[in-house]
PDB file of C-alpha atoms and ligand atoms in Angstrom:
ATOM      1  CA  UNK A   1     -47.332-188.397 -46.592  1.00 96.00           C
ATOM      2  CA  UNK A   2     -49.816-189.101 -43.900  1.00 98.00           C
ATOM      3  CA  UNK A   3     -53.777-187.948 -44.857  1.00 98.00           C
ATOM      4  CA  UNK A   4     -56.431-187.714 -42.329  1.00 98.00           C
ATOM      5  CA  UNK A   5     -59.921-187.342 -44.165  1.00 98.00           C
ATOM      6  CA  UNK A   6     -62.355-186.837 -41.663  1.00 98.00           C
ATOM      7  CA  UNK A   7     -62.335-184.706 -38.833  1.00 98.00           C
ATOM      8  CA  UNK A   8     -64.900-182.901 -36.638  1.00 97.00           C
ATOM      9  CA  UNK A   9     -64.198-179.315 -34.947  1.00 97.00           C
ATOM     10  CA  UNK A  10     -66.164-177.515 -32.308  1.00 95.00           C
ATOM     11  CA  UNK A  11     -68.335-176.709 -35.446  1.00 94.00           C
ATOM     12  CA  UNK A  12     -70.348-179.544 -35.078  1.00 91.00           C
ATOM     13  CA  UNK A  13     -69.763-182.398 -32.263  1.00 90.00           C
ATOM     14  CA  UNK A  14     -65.902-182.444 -31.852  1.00 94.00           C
ATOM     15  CA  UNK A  15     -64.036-181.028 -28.679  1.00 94.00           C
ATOM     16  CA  UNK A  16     -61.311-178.929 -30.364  1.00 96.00           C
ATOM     17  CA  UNK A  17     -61.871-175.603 -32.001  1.00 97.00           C
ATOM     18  CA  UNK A  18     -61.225-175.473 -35.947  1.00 98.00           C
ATOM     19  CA  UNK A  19     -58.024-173.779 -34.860  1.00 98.00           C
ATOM     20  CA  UNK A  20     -57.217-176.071 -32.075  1.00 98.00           C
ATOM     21  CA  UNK A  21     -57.660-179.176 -34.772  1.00 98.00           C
ATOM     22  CA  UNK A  22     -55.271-177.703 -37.626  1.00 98.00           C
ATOM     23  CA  UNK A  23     -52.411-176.976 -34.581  1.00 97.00           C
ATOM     24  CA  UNK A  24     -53.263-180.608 -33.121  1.00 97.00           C
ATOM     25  CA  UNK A  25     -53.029-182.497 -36.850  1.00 98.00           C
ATOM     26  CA  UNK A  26     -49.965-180.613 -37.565  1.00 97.00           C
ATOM     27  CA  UNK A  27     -48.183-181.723 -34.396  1.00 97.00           C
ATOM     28  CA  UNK A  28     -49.317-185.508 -34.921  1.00 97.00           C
ATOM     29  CA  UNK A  29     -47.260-185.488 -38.185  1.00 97.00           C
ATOM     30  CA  UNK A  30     -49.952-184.807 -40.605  1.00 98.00           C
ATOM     31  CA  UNK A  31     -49.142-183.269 -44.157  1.00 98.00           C
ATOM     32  CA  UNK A  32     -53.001-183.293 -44.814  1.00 98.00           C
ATOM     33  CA  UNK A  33     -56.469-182.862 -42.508  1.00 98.00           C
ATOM     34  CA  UNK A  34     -59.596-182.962 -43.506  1.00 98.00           C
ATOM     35  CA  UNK A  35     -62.291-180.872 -41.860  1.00 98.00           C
ATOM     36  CA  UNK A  36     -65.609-182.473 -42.175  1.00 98.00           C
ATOM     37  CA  UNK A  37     -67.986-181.453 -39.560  1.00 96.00           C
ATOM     38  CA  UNK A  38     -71.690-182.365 -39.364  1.00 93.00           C
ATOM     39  CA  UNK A  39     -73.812-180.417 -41.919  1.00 92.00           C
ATOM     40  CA  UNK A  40     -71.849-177.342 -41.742  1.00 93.00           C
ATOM     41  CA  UNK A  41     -68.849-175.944 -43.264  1.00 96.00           C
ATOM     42  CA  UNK A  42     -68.641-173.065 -40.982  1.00 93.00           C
ATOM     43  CA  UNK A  43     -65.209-173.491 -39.154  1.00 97.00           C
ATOM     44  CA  UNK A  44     -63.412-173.247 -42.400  1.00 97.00           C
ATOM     45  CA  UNK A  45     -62.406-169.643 -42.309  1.00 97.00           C
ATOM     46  CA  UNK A  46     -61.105-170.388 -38.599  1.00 97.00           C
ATOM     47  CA  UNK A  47     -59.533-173.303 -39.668  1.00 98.00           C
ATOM     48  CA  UNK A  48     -57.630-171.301 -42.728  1.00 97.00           C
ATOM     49  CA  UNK A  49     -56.942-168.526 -41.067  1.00 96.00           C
ATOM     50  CA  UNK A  50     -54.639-170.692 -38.274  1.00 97.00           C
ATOM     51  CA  UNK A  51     -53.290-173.198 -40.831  1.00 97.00           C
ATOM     52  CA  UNK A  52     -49.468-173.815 -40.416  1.00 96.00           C
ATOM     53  CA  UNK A  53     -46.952-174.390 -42.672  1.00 95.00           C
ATOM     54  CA  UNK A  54     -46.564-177.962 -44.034  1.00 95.00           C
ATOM     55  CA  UNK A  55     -50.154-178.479 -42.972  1.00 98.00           C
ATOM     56  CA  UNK A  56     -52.826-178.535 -46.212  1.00 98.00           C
ATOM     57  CA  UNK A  57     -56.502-178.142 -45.478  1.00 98.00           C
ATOM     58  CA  UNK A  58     -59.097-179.928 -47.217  1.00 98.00           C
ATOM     59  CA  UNK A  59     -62.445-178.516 -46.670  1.00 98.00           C
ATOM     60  CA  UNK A  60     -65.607-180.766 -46.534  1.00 98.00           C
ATOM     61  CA  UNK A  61     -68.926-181.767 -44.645  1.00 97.00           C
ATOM     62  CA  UNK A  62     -70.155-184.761 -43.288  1.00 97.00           C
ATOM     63  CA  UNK A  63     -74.382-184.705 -44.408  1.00 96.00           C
ATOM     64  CA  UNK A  64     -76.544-186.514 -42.472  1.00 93.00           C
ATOM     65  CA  UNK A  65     -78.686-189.396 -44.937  1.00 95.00           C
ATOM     66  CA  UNK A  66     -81.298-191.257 -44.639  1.00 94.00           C
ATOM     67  CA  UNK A  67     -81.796-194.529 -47.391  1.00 95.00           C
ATOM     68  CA  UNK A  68     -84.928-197.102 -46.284  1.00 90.00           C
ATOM     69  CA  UNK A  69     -84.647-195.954 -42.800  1.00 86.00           C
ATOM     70  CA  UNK A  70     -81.489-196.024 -42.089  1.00 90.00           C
ATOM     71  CA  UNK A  71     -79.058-193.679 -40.893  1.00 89.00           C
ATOM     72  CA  UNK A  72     -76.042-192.967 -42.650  1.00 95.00           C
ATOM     73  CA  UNK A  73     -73.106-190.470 -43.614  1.00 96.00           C
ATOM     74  CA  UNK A  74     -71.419-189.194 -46.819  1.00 98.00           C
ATOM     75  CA  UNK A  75     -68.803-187.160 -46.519  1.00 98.00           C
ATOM     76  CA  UNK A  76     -68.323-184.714 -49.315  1.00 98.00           C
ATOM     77  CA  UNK A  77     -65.048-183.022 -50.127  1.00 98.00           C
ATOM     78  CA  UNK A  78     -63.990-179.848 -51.932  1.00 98.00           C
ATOM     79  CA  UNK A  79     -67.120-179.042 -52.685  1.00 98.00           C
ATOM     80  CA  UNK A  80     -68.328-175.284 -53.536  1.00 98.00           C
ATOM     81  CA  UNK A  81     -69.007-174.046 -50.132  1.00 96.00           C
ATOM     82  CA  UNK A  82     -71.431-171.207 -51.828  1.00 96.00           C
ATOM     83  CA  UNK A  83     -73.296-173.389 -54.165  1.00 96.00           C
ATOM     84  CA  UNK A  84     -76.911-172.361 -53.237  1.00 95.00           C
ATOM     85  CA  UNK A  85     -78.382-175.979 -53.591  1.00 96.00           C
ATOM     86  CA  UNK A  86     -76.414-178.053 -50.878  1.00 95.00           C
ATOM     87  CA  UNK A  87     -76.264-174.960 -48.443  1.00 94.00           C
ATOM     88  CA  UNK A  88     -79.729-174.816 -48.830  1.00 92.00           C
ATOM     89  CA  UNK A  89     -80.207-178.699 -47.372  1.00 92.00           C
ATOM     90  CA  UNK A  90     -77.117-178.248 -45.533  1.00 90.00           C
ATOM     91  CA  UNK A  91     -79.554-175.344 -43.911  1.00 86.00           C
ATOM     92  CA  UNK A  92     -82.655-177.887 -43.630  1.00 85.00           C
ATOM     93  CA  UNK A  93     -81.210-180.504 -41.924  1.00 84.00           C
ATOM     94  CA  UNK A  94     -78.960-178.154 -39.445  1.00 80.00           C
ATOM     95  CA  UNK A  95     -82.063-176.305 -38.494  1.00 81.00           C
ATOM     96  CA  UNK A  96     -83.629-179.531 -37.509  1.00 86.00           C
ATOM     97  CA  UNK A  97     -80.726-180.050 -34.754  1.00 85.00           C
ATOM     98  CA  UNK A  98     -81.939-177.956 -32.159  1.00 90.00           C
ATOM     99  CA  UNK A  99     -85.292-179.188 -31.544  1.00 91.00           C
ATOM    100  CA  UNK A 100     -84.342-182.965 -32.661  1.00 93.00           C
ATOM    101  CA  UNK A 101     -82.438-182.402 -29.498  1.00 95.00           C
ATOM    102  CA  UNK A 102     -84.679-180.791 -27.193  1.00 95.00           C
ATOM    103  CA  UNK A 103     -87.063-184.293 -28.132  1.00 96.00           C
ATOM    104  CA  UNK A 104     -84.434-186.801 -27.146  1.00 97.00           C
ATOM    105  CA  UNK A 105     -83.863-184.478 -23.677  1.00 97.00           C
ATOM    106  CA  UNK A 106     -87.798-184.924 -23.080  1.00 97.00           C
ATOM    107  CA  UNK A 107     -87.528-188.229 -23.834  1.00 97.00           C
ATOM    108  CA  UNK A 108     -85.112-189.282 -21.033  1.00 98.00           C
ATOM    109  CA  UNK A 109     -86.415-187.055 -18.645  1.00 97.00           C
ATOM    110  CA  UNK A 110     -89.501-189.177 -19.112  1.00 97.00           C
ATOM    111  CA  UNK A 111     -87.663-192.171 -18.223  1.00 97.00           C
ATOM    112  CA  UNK A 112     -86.762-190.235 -15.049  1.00 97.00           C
ATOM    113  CA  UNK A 113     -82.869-189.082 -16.205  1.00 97.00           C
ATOM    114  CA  UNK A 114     -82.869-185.345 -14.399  1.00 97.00           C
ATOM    115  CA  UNK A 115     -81.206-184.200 -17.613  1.00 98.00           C
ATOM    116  CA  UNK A 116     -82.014-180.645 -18.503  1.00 97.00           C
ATOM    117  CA  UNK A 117     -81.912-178.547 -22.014  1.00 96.00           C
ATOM    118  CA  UNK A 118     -79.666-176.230 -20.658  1.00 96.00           C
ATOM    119  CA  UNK A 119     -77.108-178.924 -19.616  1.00 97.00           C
ATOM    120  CA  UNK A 120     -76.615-179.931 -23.128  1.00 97.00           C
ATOM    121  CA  UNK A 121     -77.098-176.284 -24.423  1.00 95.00           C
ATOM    122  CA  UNK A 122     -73.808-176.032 -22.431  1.00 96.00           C
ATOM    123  CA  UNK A 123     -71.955-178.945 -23.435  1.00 96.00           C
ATOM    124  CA  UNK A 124     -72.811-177.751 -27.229  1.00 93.00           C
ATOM    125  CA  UNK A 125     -71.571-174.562 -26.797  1.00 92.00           C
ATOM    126  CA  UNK A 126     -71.466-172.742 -30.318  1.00 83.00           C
ATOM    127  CA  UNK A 127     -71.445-176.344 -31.888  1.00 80.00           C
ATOM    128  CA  UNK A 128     -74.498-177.686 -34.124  1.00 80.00           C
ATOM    129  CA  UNK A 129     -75.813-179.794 -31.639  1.00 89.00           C
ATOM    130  CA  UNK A 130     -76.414-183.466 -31.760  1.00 89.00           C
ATOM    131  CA  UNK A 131     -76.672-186.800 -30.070  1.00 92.00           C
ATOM    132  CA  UNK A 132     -72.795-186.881 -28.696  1.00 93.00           C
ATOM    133  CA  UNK A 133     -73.731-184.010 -26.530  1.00 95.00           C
ATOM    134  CA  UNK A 134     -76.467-185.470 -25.157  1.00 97.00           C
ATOM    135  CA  UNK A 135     -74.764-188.667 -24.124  1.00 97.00           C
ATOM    136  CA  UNK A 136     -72.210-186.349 -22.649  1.00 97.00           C
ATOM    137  CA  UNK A 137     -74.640-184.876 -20.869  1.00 98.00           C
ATOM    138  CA  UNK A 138     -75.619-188.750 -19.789  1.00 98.00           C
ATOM    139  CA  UNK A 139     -72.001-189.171 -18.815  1.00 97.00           C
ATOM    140  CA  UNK A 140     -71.576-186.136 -16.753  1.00 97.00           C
ATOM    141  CA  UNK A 141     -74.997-187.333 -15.084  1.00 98.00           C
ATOM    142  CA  UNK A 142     -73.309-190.449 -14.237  1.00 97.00           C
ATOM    143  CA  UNK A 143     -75.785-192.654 -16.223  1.00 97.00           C
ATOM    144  CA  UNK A 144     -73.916-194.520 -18.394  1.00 97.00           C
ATOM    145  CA  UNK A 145     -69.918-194.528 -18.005  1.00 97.00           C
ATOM    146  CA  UNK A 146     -69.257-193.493 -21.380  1.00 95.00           C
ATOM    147  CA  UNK A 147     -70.508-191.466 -24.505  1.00 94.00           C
ATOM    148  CA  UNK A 148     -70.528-195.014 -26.628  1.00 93.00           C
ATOM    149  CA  UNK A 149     -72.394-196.292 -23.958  1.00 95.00           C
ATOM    150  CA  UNK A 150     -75.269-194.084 -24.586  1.00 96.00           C
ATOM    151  CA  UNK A 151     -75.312-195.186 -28.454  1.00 93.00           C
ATOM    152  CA  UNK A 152     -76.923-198.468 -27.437  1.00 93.00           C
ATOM    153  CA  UNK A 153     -80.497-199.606 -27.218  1.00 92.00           C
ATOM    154  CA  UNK A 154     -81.218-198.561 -23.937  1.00 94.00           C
ATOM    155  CA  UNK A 155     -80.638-194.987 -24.788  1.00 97.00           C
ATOM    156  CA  UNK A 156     -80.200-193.021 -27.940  1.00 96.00           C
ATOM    157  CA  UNK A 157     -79.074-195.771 -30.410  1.00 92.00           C
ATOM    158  CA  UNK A 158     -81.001-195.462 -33.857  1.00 85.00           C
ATOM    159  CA  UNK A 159     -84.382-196.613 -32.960  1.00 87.00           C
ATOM    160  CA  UNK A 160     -83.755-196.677 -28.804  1.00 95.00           C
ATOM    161  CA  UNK A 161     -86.329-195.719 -26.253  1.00 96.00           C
ATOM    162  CA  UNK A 162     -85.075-191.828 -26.133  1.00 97.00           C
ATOM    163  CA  UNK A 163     -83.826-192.073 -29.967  1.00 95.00           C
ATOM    164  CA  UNK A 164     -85.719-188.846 -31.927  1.00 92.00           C
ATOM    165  CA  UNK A 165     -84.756-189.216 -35.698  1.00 84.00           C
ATOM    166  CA  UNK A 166     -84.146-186.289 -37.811  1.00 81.00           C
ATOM    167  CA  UNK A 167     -84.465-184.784 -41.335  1.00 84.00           C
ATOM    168  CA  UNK A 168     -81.647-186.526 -43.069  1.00 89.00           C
ATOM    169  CA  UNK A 169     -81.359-186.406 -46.847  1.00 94.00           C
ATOM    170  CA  UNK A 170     -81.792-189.106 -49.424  1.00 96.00           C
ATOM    171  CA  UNK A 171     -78.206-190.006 -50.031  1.00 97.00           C
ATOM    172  CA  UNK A 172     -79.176-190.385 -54.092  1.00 98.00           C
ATOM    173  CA  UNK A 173     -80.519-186.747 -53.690  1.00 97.00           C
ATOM    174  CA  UNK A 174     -76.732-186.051 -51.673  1.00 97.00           C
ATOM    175  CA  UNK A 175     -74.987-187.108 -54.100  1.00 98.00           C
ATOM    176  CA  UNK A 176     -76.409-185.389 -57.107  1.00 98.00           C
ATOM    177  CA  UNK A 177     -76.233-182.164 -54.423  1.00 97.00           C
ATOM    178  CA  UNK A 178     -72.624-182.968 -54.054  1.00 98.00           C
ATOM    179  CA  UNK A 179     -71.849-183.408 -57.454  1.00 98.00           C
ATOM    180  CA  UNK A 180     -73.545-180.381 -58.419  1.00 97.00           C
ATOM    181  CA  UNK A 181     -71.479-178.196 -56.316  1.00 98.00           C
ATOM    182  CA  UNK A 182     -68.510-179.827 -57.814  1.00 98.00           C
ATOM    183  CA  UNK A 183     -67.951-182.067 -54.552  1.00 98.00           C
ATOM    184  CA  UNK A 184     -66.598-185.531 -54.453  1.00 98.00           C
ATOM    185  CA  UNK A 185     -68.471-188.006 -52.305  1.00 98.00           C
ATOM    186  CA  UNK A 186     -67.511-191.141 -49.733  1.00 98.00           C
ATOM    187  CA  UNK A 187     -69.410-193.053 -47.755  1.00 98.00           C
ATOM    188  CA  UNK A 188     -68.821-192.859 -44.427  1.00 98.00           C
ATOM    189  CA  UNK A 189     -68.159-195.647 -42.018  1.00 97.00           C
ATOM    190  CA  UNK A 190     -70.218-197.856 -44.268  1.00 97.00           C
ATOM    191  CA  UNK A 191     -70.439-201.167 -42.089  1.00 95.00           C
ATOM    192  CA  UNK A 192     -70.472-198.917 -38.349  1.00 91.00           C
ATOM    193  CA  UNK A 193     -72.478-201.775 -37.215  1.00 84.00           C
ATOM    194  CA  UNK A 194     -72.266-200.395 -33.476  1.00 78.00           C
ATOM    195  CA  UNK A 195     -74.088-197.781 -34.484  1.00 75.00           C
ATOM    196  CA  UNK A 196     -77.450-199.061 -35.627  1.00 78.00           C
ATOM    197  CA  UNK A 197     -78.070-201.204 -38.596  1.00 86.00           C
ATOM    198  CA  UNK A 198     -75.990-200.388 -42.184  1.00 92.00           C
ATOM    199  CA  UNK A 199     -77.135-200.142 -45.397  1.00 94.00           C
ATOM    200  CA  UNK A 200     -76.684-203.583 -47.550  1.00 94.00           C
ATOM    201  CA  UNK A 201     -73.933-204.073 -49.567  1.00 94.00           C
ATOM    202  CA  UNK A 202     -76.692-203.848 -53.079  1.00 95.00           C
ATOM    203  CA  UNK A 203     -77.514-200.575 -51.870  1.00 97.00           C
ATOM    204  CA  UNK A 204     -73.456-199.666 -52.020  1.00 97.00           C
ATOM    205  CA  UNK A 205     -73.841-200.826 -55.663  1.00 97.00           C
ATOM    206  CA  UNK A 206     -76.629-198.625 -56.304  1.00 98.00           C
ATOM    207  CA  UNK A 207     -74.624-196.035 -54.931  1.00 98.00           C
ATOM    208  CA  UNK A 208     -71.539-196.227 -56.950  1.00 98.00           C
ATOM    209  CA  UNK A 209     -73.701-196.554 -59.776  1.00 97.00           C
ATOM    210  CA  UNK A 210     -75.041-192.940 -58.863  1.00 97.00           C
ATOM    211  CA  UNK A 211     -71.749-191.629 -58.929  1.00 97.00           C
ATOM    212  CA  UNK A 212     -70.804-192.345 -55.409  1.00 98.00           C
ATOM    213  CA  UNK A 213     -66.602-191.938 -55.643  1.00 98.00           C
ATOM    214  CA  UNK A 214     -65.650-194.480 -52.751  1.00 98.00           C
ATOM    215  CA  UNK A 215     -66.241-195.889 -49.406  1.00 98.00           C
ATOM    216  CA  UNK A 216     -64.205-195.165 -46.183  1.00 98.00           C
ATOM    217  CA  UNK A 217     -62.891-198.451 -45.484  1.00 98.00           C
ATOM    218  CA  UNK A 218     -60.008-197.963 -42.444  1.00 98.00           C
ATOM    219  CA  UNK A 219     -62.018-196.673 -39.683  1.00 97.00           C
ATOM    220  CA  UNK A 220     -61.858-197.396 -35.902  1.00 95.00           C
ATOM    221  CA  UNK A 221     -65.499-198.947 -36.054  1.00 94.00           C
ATOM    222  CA  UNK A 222     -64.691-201.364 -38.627  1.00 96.00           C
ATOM    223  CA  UNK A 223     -63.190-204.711 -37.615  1.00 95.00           C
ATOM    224  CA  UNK A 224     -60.064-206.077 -39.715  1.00 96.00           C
ATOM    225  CA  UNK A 225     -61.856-208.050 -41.431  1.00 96.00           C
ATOM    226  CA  UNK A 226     -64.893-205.947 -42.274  1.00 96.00           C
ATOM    227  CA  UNK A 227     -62.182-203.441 -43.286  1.00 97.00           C
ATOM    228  CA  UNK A 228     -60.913-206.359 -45.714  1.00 98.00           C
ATOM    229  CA  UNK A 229     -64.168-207.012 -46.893  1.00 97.00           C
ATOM    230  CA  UNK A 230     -65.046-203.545 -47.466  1.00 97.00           C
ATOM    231  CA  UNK A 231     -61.421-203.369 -49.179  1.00 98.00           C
ATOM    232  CA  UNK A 232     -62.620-205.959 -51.949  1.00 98.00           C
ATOM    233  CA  UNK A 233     -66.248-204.410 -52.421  1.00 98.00           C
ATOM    234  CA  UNK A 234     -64.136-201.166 -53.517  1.00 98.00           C
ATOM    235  CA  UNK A 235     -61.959-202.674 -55.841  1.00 98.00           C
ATOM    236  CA  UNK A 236     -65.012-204.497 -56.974  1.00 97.00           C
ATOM    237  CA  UNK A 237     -66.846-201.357 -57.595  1.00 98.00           C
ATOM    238  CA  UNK A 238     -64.177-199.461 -59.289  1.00 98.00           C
ATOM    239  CA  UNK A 239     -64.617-196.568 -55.605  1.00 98.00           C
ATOM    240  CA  UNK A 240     -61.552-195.554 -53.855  1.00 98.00           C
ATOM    241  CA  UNK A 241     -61.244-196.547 -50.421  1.00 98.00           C
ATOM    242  CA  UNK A 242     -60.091-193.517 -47.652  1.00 98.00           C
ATOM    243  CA  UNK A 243     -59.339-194.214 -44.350  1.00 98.00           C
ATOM    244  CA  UNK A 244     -59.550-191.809 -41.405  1.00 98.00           C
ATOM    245  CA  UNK A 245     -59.506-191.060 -37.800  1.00 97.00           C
ATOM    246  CA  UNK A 246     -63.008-189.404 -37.246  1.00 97.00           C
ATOM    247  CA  UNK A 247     -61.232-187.468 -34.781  1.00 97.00           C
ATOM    248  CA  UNK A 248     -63.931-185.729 -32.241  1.00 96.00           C
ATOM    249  CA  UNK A 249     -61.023-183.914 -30.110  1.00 93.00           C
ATOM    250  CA  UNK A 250     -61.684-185.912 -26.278  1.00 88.00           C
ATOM    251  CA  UNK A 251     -65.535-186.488 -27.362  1.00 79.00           C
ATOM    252  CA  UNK A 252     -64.435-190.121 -28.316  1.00 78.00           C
ATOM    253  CA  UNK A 253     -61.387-191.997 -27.759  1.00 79.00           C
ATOM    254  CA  UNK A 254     -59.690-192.144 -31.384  1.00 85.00           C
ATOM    255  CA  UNK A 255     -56.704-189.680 -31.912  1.00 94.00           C
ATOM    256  CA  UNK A 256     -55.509-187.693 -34.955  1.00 97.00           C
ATOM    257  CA  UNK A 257     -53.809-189.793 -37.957  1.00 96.00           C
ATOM    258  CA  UNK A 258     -55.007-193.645 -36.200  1.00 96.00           C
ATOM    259  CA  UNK A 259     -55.925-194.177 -39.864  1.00 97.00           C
ATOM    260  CA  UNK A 260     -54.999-192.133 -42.688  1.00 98.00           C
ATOM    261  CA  UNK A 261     -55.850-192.507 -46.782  1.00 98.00           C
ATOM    262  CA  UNK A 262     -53.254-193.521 -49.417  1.00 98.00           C
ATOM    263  CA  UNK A 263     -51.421-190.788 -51.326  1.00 98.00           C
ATOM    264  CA  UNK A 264     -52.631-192.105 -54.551  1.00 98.00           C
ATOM    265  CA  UNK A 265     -56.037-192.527 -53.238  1.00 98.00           C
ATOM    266  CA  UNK A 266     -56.546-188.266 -52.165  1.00 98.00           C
ATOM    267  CA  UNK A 267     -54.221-187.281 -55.002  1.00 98.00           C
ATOM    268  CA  UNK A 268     -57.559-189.188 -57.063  1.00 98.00           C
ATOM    269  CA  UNK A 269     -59.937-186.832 -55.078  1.00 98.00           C
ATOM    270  CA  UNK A 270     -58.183-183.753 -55.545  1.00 98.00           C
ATOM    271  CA  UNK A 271     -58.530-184.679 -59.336  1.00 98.00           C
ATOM    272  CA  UNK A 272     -61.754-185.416 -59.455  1.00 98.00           C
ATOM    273  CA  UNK A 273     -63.126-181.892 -57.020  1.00 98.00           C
ATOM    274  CA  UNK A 274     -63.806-178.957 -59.198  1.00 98.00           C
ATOM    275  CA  UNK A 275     -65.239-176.859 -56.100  1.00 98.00           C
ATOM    276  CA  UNK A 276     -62.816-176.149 -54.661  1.00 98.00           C
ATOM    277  CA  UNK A 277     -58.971-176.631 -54.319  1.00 97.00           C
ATOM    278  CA  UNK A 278     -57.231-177.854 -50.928  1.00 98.00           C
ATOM    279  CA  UNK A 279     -55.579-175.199 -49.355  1.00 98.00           C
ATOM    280  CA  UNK A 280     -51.783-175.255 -48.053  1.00 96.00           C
ATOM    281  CA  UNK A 281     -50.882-173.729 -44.870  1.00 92.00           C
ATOM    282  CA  UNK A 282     -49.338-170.303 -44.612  1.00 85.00           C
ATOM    283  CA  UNK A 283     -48.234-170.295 -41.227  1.00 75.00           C
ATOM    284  CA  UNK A 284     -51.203-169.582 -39.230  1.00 65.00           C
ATOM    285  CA  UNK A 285     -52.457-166.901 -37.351  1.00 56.00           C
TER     286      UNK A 285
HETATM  287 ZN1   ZN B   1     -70.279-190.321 -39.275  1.00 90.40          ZN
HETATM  288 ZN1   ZN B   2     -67.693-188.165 -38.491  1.00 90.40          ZN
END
């Protein structure tokens, strides 16, 4: 059984539609997708409604956090999709998107990139929009030669010179959000070093402590032997540890399935969710 558990759609920053990404994990060979786009859960009913056979859906987010200043994910899974708490951040921080945006475009055309808001208006489309499509919009421009390369310090890395930061939520308050909408919670990418700086491993503690139910330890931005490191701080901590592509369609360079979470590991998750249920494939429209 092969179990991808994070996923982005056109819904927030990925390249394929919700559609497109059920059609594309069933033909790489997976029995299970996640779909976890950026503060939103609004390609599910796209994403059901073209589901094929053999395929099961598991619906989720990815929320943006914030703990001491830093950036970081949870992804929440099978969570209650109506629950008026977490749609109500899930509102606050998406609403935040647009002119968090519009800032880091003024930004660089201050340092004299000709970038415009309608370019990456565009290369959003009817996604939420965020940083990737900006530093498409810095590829296209010819800036930098590719979207990672505009996640560095020059640029729009955490804390770079045309970085904007953005309402992200206190990952203690996510979690109790999560919980309370009968979600299950894993922290994303935990030691995504290339991204910007990571929360300690004390804080992880904390975390489980809280109720946190694991860590995503196989991920394309972990080295082997963080990924072994993080492997031990699980079992340590009593969390389950996922692993998954964080497929973004052709927005980055990782495909469908490169990492996938044990059987034993989502069969744990589907146990512990009392939002909602994942949802097998019918066949598609
Ligand atoms: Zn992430
Ligand atoms: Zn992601």
């Amino acid at each position: 059984m092969r179990i991808d558990l994070h996923c982005h759609s056109t819904a927030s920053d990925g390249t394929d539609t919700p559609a497109e990404l059920v059609r594309n994990a069933a033909a790489a060979g997976l029995d299970v997708v996640a779909l976890t786009d950026h503060d939103t859960t609004r390609g599910y009913a796209e994403a059901i409604a073209a589901l094929p056979a053999g395929l099961t859906l598991v619906t989720g987010a990815e929320l943006s956090c914030r703990l001491d200043g830093v950036s970081m994910h949870m992804l929440a899974y099978l969570f209650d999709p109506e629950e008026p708490a977490l749609f109500a951040e899930r509102e606050l921080v998406r609403d935040d998107r647009v002119p968090r945006a519009q800032g880091m475009v003024a930004k660089l055309q201050e340092l004299g990139v000709p970038i415009t808001w309608e370019q990456v208006a565009r290369i959003a489309g009817d996604g939420s929009v965020g940083r990737p499509h900006v530093a498409t919009a810095l590829v296209e421009l010819g800036v930098v030669p590719t979207v990672n390369d505009a996640f560095t310090g020059d640029w729009l890395a955490d804390g770079a010179r045309a970085y904007v930061p953005k309402h992200e939520t206190d990952p203690f308050e996510a979690l109790r959000l999560i919980k309370g909408a009968g979600g299950v919670a894993v922290f994303a990418h935990p030691a995504a070093s290339k991204r910007g700086r990571t929360v300690p491993e004390s804080a992880i503690a904390e975390l489980a402590a809280a109720g946190l139910d694991g860590i995503e330890v196989d991920h394309m931005d972990h080295e082997p032997a963080t990924r072994a490191r993080l492997r031990g701080l699980a079992a340590e901590l009593g969390l389950l540890g996922t692993g998954s592509s964080d497929y973004h369609g052709s927005r980055k360079t990782c495909v469908l399935g490169e990492y996938t979470t044990d059987p034993e590991v989502y069969g744990e998750i589907t146990r512990r969710a009392t939002g909602a249920f994942p949802v097998p494939g019918t066949g598609g429209a």
